[in-house]
mmCIF file of C-alpha atoms in Angstrom:
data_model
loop_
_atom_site.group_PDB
_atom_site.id
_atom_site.type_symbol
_atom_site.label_atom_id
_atom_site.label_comp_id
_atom_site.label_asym_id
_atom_site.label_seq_id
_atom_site.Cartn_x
_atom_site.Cartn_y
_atom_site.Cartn_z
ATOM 1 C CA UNK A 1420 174.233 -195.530 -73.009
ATOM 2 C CA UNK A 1421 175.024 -193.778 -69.296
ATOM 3 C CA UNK A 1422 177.982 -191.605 -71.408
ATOM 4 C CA UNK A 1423 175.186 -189.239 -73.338
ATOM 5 C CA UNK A 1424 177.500 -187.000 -71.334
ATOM 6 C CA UNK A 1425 180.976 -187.604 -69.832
ATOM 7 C CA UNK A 1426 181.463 -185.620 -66.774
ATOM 8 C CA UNK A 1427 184.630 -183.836 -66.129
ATOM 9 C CA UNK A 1428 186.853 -183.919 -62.979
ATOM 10 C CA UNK A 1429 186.764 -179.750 -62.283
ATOM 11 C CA UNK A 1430 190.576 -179.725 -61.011
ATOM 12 C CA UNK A 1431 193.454 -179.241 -62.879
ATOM 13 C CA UNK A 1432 197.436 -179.049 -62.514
ATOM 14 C CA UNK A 1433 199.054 -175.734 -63.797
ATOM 15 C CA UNK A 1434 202.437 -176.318 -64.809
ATOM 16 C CA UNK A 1435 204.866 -174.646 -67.239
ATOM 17 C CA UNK A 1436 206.207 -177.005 -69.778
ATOM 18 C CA UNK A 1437 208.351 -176.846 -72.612
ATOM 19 C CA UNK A 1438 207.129 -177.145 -76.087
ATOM 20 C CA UNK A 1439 208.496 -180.910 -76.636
ATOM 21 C CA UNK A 1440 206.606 -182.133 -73.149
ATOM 22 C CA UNK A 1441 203.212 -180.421 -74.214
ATOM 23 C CA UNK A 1442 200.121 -181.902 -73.403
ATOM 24 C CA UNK A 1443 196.583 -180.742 -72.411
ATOM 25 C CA UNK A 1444 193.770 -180.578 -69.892
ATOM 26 C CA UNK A 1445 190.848 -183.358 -70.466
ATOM 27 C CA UNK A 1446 187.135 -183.154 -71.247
ATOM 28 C CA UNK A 1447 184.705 -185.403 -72.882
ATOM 29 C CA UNK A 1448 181.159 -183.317 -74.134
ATOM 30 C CA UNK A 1449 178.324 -184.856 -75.614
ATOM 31 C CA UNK A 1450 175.654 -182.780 -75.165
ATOM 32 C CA UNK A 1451 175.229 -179.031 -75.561
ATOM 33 C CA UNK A 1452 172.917 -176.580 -74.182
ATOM 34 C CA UNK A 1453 170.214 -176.248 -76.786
ATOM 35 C CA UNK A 1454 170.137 -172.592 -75.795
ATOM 36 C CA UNK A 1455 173.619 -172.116 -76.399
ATOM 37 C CA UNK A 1456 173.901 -170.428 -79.666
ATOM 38 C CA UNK A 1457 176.615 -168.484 -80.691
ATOM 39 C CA UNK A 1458 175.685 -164.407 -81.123
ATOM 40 C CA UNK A 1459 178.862 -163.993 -82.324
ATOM 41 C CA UNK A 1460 178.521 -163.006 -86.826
ATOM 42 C CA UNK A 1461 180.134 -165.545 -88.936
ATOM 43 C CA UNK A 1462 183.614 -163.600 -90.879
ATOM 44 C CA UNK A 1463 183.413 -162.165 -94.165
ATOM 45 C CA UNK A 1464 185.735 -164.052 -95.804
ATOM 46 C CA UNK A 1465 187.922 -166.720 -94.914
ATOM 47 C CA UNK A 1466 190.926 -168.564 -96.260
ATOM 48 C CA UNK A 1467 191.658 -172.233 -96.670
ATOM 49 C CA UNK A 1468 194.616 -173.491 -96.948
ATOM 50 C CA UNK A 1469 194.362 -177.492 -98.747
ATOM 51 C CA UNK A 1470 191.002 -176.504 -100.112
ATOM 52 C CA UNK A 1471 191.105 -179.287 -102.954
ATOM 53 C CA UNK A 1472 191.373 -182.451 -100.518
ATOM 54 C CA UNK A 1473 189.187 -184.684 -99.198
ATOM 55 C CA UNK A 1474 188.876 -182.700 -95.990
ATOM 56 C CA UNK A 1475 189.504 -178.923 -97.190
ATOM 57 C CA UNK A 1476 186.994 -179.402 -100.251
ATOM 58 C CA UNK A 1477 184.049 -180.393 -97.673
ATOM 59 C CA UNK A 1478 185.266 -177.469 -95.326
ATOM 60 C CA UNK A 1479 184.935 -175.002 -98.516
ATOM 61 C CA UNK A 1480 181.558 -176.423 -99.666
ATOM 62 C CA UNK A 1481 180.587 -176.140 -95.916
ATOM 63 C CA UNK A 1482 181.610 -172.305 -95.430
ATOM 64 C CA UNK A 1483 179.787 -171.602 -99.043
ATOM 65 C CA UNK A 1484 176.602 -173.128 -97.963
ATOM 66 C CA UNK A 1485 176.773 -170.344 -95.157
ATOM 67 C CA UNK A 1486 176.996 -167.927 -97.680
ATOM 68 C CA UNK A 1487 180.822 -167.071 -96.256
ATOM 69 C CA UNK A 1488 182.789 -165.892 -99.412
ATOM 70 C CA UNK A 1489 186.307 -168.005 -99.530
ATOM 71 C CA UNK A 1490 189.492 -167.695 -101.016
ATOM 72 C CA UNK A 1491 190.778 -171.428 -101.755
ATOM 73 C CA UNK A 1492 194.532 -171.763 -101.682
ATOM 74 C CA UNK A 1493 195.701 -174.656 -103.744
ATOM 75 C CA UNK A 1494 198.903 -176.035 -105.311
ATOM 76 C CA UNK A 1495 197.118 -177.059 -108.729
ATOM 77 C CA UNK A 1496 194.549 -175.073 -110.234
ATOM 78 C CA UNK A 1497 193.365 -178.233 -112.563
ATOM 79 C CA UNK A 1498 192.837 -179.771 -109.528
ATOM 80 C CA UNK A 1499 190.302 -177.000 -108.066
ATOM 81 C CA UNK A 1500 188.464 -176.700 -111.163
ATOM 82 C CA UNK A 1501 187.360 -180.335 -111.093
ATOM 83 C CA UNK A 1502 186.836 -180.803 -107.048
ATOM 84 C CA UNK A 1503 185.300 -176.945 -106.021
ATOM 85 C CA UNK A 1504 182.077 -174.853 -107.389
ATOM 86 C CA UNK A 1505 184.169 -172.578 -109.354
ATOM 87 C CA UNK A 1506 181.266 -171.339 -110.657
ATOM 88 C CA UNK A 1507 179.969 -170.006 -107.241
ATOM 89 C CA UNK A 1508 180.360 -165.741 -107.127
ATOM 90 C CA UNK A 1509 181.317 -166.224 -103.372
ATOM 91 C CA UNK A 1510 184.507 -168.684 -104.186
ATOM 92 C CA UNK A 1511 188.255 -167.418 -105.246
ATOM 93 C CA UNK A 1512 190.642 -169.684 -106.457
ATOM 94 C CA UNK A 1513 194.662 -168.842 -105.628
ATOM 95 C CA UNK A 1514 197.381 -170.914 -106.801
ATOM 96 C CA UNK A 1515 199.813 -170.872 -103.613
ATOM 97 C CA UNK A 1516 202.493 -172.180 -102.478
ATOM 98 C CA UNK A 1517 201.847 -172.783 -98.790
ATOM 99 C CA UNK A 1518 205.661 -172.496 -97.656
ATOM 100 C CA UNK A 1519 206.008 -169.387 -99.137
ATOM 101 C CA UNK A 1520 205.124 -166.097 -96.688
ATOM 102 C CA UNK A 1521 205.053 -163.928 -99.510
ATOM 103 C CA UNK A 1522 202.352 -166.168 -101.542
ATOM 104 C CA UNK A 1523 200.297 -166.768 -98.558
ATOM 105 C CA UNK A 1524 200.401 -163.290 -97.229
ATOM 106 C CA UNK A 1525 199.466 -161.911 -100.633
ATOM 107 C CA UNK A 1526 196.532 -164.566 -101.057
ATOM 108 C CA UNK A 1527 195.161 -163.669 -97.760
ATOM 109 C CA UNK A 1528 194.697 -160.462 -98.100
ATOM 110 C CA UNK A 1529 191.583 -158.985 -97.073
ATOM 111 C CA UNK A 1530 190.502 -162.300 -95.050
ATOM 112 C CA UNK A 1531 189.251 -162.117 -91.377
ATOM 113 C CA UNK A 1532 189.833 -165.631 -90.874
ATOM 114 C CA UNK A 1533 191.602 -168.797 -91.826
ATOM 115 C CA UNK A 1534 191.658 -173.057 -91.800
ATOM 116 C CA UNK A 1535 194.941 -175.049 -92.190
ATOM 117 C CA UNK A 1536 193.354 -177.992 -93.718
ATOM 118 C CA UNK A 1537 196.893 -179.190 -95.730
ATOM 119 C CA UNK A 1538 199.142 -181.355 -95.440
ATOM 120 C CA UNK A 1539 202.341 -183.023 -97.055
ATOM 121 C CA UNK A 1540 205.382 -181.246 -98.753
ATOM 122 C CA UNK A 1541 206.308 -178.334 -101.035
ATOM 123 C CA UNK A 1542 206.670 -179.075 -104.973
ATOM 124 C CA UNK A 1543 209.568 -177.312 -104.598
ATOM 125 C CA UNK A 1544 212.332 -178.204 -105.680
ATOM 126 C CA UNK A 1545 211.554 -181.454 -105.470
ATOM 127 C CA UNK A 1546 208.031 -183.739 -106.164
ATOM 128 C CA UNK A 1547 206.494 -184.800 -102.849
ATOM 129 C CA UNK A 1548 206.868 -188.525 -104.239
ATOM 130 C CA UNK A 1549 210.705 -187.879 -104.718
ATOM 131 C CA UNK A 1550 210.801 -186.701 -101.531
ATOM 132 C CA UNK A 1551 209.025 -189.748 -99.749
ATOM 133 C CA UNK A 1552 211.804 -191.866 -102.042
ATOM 134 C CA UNK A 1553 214.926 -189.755 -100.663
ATOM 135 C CA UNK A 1554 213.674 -190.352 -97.453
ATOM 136 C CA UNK A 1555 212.578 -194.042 -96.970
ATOM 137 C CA UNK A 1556 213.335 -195.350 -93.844
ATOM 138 C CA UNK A 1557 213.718 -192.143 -92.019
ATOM 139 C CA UNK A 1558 211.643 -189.256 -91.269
ATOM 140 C CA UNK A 1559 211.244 -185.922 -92.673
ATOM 141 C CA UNK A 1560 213.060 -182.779 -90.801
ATOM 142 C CA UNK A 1561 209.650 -180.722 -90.266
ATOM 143 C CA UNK A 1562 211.293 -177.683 -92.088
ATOM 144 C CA UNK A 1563 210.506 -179.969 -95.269
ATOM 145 C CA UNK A 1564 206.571 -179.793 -94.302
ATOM 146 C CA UNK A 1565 204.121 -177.812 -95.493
ATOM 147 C CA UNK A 1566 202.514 -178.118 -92.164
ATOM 148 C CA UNK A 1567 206.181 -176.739 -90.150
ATOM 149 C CA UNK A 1568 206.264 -173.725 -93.044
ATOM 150 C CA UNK A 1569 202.748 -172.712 -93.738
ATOM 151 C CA UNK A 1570 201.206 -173.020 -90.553
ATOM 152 C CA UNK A 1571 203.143 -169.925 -88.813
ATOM 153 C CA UNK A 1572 203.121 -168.039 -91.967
ATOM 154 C CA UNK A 1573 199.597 -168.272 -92.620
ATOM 155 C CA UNK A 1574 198.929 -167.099 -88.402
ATOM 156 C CA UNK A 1575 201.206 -164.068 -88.653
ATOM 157 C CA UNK A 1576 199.473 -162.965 -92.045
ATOM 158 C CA UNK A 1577 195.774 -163.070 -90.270
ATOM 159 C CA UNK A 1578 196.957 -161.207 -87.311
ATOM 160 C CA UNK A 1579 194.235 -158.461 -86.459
ATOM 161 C CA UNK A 1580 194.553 -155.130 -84.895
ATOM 162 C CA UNK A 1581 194.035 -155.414 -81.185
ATOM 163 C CA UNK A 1582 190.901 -154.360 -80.521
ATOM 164 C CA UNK A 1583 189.509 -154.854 -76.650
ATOM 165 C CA UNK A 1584 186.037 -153.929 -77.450
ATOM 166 C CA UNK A 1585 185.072 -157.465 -79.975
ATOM 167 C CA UNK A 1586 184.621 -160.653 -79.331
ATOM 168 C CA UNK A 1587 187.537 -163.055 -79.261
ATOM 169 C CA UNK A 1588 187.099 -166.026 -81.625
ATOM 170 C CA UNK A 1589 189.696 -167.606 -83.441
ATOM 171 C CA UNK A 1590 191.721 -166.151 -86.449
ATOM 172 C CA UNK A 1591 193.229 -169.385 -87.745
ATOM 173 C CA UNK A 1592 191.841 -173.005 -87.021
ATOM 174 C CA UNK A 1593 193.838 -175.730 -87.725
ATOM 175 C CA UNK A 1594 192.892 -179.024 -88.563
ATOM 176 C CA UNK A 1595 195.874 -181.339 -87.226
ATOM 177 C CA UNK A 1596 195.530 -185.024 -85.516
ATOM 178 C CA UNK A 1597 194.697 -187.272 -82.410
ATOM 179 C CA UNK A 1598 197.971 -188.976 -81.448
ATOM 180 C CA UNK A 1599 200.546 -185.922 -82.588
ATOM 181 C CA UNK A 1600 201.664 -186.112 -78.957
ATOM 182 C CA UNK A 1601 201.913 -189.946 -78.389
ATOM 183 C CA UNK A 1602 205.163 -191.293 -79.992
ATOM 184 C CA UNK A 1603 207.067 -188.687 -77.492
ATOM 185 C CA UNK A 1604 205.505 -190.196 -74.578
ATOM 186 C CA UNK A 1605 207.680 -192.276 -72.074
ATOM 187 C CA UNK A 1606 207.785 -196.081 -71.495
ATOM 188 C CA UNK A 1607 204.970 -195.975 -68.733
ATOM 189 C CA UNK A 1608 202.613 -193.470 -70.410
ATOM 190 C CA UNK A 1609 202.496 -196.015 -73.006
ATOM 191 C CA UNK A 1610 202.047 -198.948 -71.238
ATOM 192 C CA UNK A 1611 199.030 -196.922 -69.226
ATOM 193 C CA UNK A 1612 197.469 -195.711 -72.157
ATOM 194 C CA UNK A 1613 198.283 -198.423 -74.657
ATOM 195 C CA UNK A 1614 194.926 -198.340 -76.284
ATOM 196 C CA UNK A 1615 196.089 -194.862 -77.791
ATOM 197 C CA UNK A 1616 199.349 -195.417 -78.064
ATOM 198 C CA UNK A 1617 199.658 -198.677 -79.630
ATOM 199 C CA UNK A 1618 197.159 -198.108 -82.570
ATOM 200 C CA UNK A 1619 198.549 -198.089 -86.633
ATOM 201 C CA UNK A 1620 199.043 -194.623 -86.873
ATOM 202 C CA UNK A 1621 201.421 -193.770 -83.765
ATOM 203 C CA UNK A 1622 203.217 -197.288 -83.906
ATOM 204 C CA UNK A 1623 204.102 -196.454 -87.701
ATOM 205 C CA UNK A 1624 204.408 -193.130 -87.574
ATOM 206 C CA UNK A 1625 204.717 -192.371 -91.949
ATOM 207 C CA UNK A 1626 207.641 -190.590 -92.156
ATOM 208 C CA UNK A 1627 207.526 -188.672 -88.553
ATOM 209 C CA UNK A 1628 204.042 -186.933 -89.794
ATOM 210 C CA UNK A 1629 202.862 -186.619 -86.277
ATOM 211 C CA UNK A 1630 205.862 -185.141 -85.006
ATOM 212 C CA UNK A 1631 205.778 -182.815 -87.888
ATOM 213 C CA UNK A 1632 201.915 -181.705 -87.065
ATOM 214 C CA UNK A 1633 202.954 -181.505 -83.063
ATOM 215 C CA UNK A 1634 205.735 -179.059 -83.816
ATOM 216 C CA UNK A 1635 202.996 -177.260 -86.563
ATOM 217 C CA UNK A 1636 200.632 -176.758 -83.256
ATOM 218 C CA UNK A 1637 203.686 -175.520 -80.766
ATOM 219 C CA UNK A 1638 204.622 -173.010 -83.612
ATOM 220 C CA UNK A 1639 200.808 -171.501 -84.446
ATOM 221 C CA UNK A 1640 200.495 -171.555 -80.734
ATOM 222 C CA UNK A 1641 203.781 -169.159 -80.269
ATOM 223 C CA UNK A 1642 202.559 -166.438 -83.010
ATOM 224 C CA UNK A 1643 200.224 -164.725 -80.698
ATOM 225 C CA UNK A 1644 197.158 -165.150 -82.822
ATOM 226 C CA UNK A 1645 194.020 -165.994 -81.543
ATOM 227 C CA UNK A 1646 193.799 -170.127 -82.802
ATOM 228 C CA UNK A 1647 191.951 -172.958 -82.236
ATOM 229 C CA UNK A 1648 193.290 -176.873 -83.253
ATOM 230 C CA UNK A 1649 191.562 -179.684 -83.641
ATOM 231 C CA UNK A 1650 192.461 -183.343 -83.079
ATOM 232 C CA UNK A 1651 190.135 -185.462 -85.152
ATOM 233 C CA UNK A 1652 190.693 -189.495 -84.589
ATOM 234 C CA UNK A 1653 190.550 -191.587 -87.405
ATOM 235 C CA UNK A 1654 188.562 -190.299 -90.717
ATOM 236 C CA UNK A 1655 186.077 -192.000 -92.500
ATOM 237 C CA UNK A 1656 183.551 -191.307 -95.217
ATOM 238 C CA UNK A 1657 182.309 -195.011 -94.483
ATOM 239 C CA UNK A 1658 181.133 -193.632 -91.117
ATOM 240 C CA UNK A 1659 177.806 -192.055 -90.426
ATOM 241 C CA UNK A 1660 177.556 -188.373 -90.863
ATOM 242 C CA UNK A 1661 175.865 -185.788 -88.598
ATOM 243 C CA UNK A 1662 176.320 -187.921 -85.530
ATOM 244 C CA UNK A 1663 177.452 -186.076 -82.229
ATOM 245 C CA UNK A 1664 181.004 -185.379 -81.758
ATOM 246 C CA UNK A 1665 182.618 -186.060 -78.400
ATOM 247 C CA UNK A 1666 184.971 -183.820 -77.323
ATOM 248 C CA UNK A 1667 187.959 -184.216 -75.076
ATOM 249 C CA UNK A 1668 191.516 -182.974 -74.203
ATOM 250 C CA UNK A 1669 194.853 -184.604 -73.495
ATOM 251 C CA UNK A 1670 195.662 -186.762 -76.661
ATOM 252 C CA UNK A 1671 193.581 -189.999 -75.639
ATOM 253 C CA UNK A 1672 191.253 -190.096 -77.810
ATOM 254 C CA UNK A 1673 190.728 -193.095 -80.449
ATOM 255 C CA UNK A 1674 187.531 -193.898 -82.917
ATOM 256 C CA UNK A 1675 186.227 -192.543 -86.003
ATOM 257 C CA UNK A 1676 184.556 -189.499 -87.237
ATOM 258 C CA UNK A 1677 182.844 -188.749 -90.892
ATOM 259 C CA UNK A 1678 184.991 -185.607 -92.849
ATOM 260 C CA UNK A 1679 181.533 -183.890 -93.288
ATOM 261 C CA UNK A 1680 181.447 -183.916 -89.550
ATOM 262 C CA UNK A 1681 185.234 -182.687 -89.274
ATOM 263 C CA UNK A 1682 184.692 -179.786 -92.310
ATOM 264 C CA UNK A 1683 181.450 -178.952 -89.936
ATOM 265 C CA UNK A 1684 183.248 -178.757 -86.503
ATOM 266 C CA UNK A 1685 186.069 -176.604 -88.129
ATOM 267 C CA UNK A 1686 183.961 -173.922 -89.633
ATOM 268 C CA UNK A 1687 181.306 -173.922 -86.731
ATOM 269 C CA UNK A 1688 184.600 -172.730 -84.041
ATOM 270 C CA UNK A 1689 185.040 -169.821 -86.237
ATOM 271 C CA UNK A 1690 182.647 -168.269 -84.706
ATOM 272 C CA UNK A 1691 183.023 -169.698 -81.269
ATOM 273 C CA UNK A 1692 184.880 -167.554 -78.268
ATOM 274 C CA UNK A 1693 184.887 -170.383 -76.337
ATOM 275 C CA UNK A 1694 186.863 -172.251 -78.433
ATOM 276 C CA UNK A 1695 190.192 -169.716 -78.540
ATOM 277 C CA UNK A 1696 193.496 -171.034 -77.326
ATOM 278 C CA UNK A 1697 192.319 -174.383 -76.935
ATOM 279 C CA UNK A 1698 193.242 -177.923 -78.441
ATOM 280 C CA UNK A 1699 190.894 -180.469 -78.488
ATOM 281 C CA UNK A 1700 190.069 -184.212 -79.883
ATOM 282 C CA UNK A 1701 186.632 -185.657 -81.557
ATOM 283 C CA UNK A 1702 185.399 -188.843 -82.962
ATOM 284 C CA UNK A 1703 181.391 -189.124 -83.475
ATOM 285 C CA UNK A 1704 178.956 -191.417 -81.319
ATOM 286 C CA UNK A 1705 177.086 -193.714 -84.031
ATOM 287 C CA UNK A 1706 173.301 -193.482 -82.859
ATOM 288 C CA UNK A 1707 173.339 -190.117 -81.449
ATOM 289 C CA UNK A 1708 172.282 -186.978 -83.526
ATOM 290 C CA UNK A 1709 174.691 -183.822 -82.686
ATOM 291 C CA UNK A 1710 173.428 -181.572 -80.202
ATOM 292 C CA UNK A 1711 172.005 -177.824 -81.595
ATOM 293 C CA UNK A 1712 175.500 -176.033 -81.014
ATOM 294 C CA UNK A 1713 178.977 -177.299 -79.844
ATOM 295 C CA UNK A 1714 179.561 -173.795 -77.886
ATOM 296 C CA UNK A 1715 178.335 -175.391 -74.590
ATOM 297 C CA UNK A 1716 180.784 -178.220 -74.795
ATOM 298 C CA UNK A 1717 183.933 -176.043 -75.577
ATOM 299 C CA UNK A 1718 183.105 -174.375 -72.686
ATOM 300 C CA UNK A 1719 184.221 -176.671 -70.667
ATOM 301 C CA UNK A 1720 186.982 -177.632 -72.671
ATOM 302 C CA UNK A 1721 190.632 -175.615 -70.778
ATOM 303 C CA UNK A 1722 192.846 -173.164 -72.293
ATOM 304 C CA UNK A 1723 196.037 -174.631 -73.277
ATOM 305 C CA UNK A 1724 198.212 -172.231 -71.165
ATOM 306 C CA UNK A 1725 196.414 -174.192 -68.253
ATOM 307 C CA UNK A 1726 198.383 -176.789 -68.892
ATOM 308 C CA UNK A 1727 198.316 -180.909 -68.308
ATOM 309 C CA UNK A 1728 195.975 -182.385 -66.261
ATOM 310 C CA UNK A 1729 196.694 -185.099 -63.155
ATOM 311 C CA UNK A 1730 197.474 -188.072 -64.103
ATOM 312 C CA UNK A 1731 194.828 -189.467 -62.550
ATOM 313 C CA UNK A 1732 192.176 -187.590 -64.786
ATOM 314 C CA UNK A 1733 193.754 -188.387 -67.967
ATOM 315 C CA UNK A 1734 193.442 -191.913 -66.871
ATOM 316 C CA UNK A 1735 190.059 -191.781 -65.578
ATOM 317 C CA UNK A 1736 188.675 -190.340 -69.468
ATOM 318 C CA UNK A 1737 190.738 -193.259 -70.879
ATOM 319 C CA UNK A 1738 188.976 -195.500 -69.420
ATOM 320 C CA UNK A 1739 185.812 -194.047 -70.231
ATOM 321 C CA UNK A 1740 186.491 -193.032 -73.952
ATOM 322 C CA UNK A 1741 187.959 -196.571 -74.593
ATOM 323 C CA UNK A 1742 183.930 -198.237 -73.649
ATOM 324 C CA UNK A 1743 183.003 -196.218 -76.818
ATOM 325 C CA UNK A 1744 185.288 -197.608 -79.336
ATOM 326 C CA UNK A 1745 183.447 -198.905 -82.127
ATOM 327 C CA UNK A 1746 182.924 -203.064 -83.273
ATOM 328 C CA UNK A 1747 183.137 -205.686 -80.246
ATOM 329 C CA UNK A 1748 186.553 -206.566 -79.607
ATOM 330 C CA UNK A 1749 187.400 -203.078 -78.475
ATOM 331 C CA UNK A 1750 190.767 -202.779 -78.664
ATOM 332 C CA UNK A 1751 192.445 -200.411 -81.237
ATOM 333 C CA UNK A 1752 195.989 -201.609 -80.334
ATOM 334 C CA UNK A 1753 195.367 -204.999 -82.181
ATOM 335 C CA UNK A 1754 194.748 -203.124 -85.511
ATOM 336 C CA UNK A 1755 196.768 -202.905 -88.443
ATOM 337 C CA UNK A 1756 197.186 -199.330 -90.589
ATOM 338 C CA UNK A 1757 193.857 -199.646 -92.927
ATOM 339 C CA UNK A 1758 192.254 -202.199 -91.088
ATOM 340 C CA UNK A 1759 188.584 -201.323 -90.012
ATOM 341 C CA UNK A 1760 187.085 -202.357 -86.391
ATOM 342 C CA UNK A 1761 184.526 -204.555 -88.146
ATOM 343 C CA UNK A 1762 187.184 -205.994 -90.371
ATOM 344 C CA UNK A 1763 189.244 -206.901 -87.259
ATOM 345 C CA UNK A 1764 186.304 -208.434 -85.490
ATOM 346 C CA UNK A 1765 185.900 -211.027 -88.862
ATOM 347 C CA UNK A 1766 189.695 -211.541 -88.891
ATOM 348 C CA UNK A 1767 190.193 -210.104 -92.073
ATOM 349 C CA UNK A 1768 193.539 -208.151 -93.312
ATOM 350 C CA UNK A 1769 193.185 -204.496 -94.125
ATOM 351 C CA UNK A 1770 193.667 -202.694 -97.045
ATOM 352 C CA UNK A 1771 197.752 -202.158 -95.964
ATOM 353 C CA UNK A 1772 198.389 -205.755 -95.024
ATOM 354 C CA UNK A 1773 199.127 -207.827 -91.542
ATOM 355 C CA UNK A 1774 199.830 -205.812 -88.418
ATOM 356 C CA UNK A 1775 203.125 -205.596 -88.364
ATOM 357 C CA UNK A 1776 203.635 -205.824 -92.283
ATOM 358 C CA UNK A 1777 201.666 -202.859 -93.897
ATOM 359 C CA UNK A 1778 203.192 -201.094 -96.725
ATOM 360 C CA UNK A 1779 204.272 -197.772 -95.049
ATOM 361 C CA UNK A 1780 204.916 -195.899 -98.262
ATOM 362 C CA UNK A 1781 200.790 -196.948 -98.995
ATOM 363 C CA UNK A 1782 199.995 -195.614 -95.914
ATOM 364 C CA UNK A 1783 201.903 -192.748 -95.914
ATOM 365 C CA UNK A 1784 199.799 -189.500 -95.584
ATOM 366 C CA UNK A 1785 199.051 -187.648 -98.905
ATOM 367 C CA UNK A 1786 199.852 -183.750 -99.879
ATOM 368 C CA UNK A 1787 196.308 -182.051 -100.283
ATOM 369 C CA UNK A 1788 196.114 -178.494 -101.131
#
C-alpha cells in the first residue's frame, strides 16, 4: 500500500476566524520515528470524566495498567462497581455530576491531568430519556449538554501554575468526534467533500450532538489550558485492535477505529508536548501494526491557532484518505446510521433500518459517565 505514510503539503493559510467558521490545518501520519519516545513522566493522577462507558472504562483500565492512579467521575456508582476494578489501590470512584463546577472542581482535586470521555445530558432535573422525548424533532440547546457544561468546568479546575521551566503537555484531553464541523459547512464544501459530509452521522445529526461537541471544543479551547482533542471516526469493537492510527487535520476524515485503540491514543497524548493545542482525527489501517510512539506523527500535526489550510490541501488528503476506506464499494455516503461497510457491500440493512429511514431516537448517542 504506497500510503504507509501520507505526505503533507508544508504550506499553510493563517487566518483569524470566528469560533462558528473553525476548522483546521491537515496531516495524515502513519508511521513514527521508532526513536521518538516521549522523555516526558507520565502524571500522577488523572481524572476521567465518563469513566463507566464503553470508551472511558477502556481509557481507565488503560491508565491503571500504567500504574497512573485515577479518580473516575461517574453519574452512578452501581454502575462503576460492576464495569471498573474497584478493587485496584490506584482507582477512586466519585459520584459527580459533570455540569456542576463545584462537584467537578471538588473531585479533581489534587489531579495533574484530565480526559473528557462523556457524553449526553445531566439527570438533573430531568432523565436524559425525558429529555430526548421533550425534544423529538428538534435539537438540544448545548447548555442542556453535559459536553457544553462540563467540558469548560472541568479545564478551568486543572489549570496549573505557570511554570516556564516544564514541559508543556496537555492538562485536559478530550475525546470528541470526526464530523463536529461538517453540518455547518456551505453548499459547495459539501458537494466537494461529500464522502464526509454525506455519511449517517452528519446527515442525521441525533439531536444536534455534533454541534453540541463543536461548541464543547471552541469553549475548552477559550479557557487557556493547555488541551489536546481528538476526532476519532466511527467506533468499533468489531474492528481489529492495535492497528496503526492515521492521523490527520481538517474534519475529513471517515473509517473505523477499535475503542482500545481510541482509550490508547488518549492516554498516550498525556504525555506528549507535541500534541498541545492541537485537534486532530484517527481511524486505524487494518493490516498495519502501530508504529513504537505516535509523538513523531503529532509533530507534524499544526497548532490550531494556525488556522485552516488551502483549499486545495484539504482536498488533496480527501482524496487520499477516501482510497483507505474500508470494504469495496468505497463510498461512506451510501450508508445508512448502523450499517457496516461489509454489510453495504452484501446489500444488507443495518441495525437502524434503510438509508433514509433509521430510527433516530435508536441511534441517538447515549449518556456515559
Amino acid at each position: 500500500l504506497f500510503l504507509a505514510a501520507i505526505c503533507v503539503i508544508e504550506t499553510f493559510a493563517v487566518s483569524s476566524l470566528s469560533a462558528a467558521a473553525f476548522s483546521f490545518p491537515i496531516f495524515s501520519a502513519s508511521v513514527a520515528d521508532a526513536s521518538a519516545q516521549s522523555a516526558v513522566s507520565a502524571p500522577e493522577k488523572v481524572a476521567v470524566a465518563g469513566a463507566t462507558g464503553r470508551t472511558g472504562s477502556l481509557v481507565v483500565k488503560e491508565l491503571l495498567d500504567r500504574n497512573v492512579n485515577v479518580v473516575a467521575l461517574v453519574r452512578d456508582l452501581d454502575k462503576a462497581a460492576e464495569l471498573l476494578p474497584l478493587q485496584d489501590s490506584n482507582l477512586s470512584v466519585v459520584k459527580c455530576d459533570l455540569v456542576s463546577k463545584d462537584e467537578i472542581r471538588s473531585a479533581v482535586q489534587g489531579c495533574d491531568a484530565a480526559l473528557w470521555c462523556a457524553t449526553g445530558f445531566s439527570d438533573a432535573p430531568q432523565s436524559f430519556f425525558d429529555k430526548l422525548k421533550s425534544f423529538m424533532g428538534t435539537a438540544l440547546a448545548p447548555k442542556q449538554s453535559i459536553d457544553s457544561m462540563g467540558v469548560p468546568a472541568l479545564a478551568e479546575s486543572v489549570l496549573p501554575t505557570k511554570d516556564e521551566t516544564s514541559i508543556r503537555t496537555p492538562k485536559v484531553v478530550m475525546l470528541s468526534s470526526a464530523g463536529v464541523t461538517r453540518p455547518s459547512w456551505d453548499k459547495a464544501k459539501k458537494e466537494m467533500f461529500v464522502g464526509s459530509a454525506d455519511i449517517p452521522i452528519v446527515r442525521l445529526n441525533p439531536f444536534g450532538i455534533l454541534d453540541i461537541k463543536a461548541e464543547s471544543e471552541d469553549k475548552l479551547r477559550k479557557t487557556g489550558v493547555d488541551y489536546c482533542i481528538f476526532r476519532p471516526t466511527g467506533l468499533s469493537e468489531d474492528w481489529p485492535a492495535e492497528a496503526r492510527p492515521i492521523f490527520s487535520q481538517g474534519d475529513v476524515a471517515v473509517g473505523r477505529i477499535n475503542r482500545k485503540d481510541v482509550a490508547k491514543i488518549l492516554v498516550d497524548v498525556l504525555t506528549e508536548p507535541e500534541a498541545v493545542g492541537k485537534t486532530f482525527e484517527a481511524f486505524s489501517l487494518q493490516g498495519y501494526p502501530p508504529a513504537k510512539s505516535i509523538g513523531s506523527a503529532l509533530s507534524r500535526l499544526k497548532p490550531d491557532s494556525e488556522g485552516i489550510p488551502p483549499l486545495d490541501v484539504l482536498e488533496a488528503t480527501y482524496s487520499s484518505l477516501q482510497q483507505l476506506l474500508p470494504g469495496e464499494t468505497q463510498d461512506a455516503s451510501k450508508l445508512a446510521m448502523g450499517q457496516t461497510y461489509e454489510q453495504l457491500d452484501k446489500g444488507e440493512v443495518g441495525r437502524f433500518g434503510e438509508r433514509g429511514g433509521e430510527d433516530a431516537e435508536a441511534a441517538a448517542p447515549k449518556p456515559s459517565s
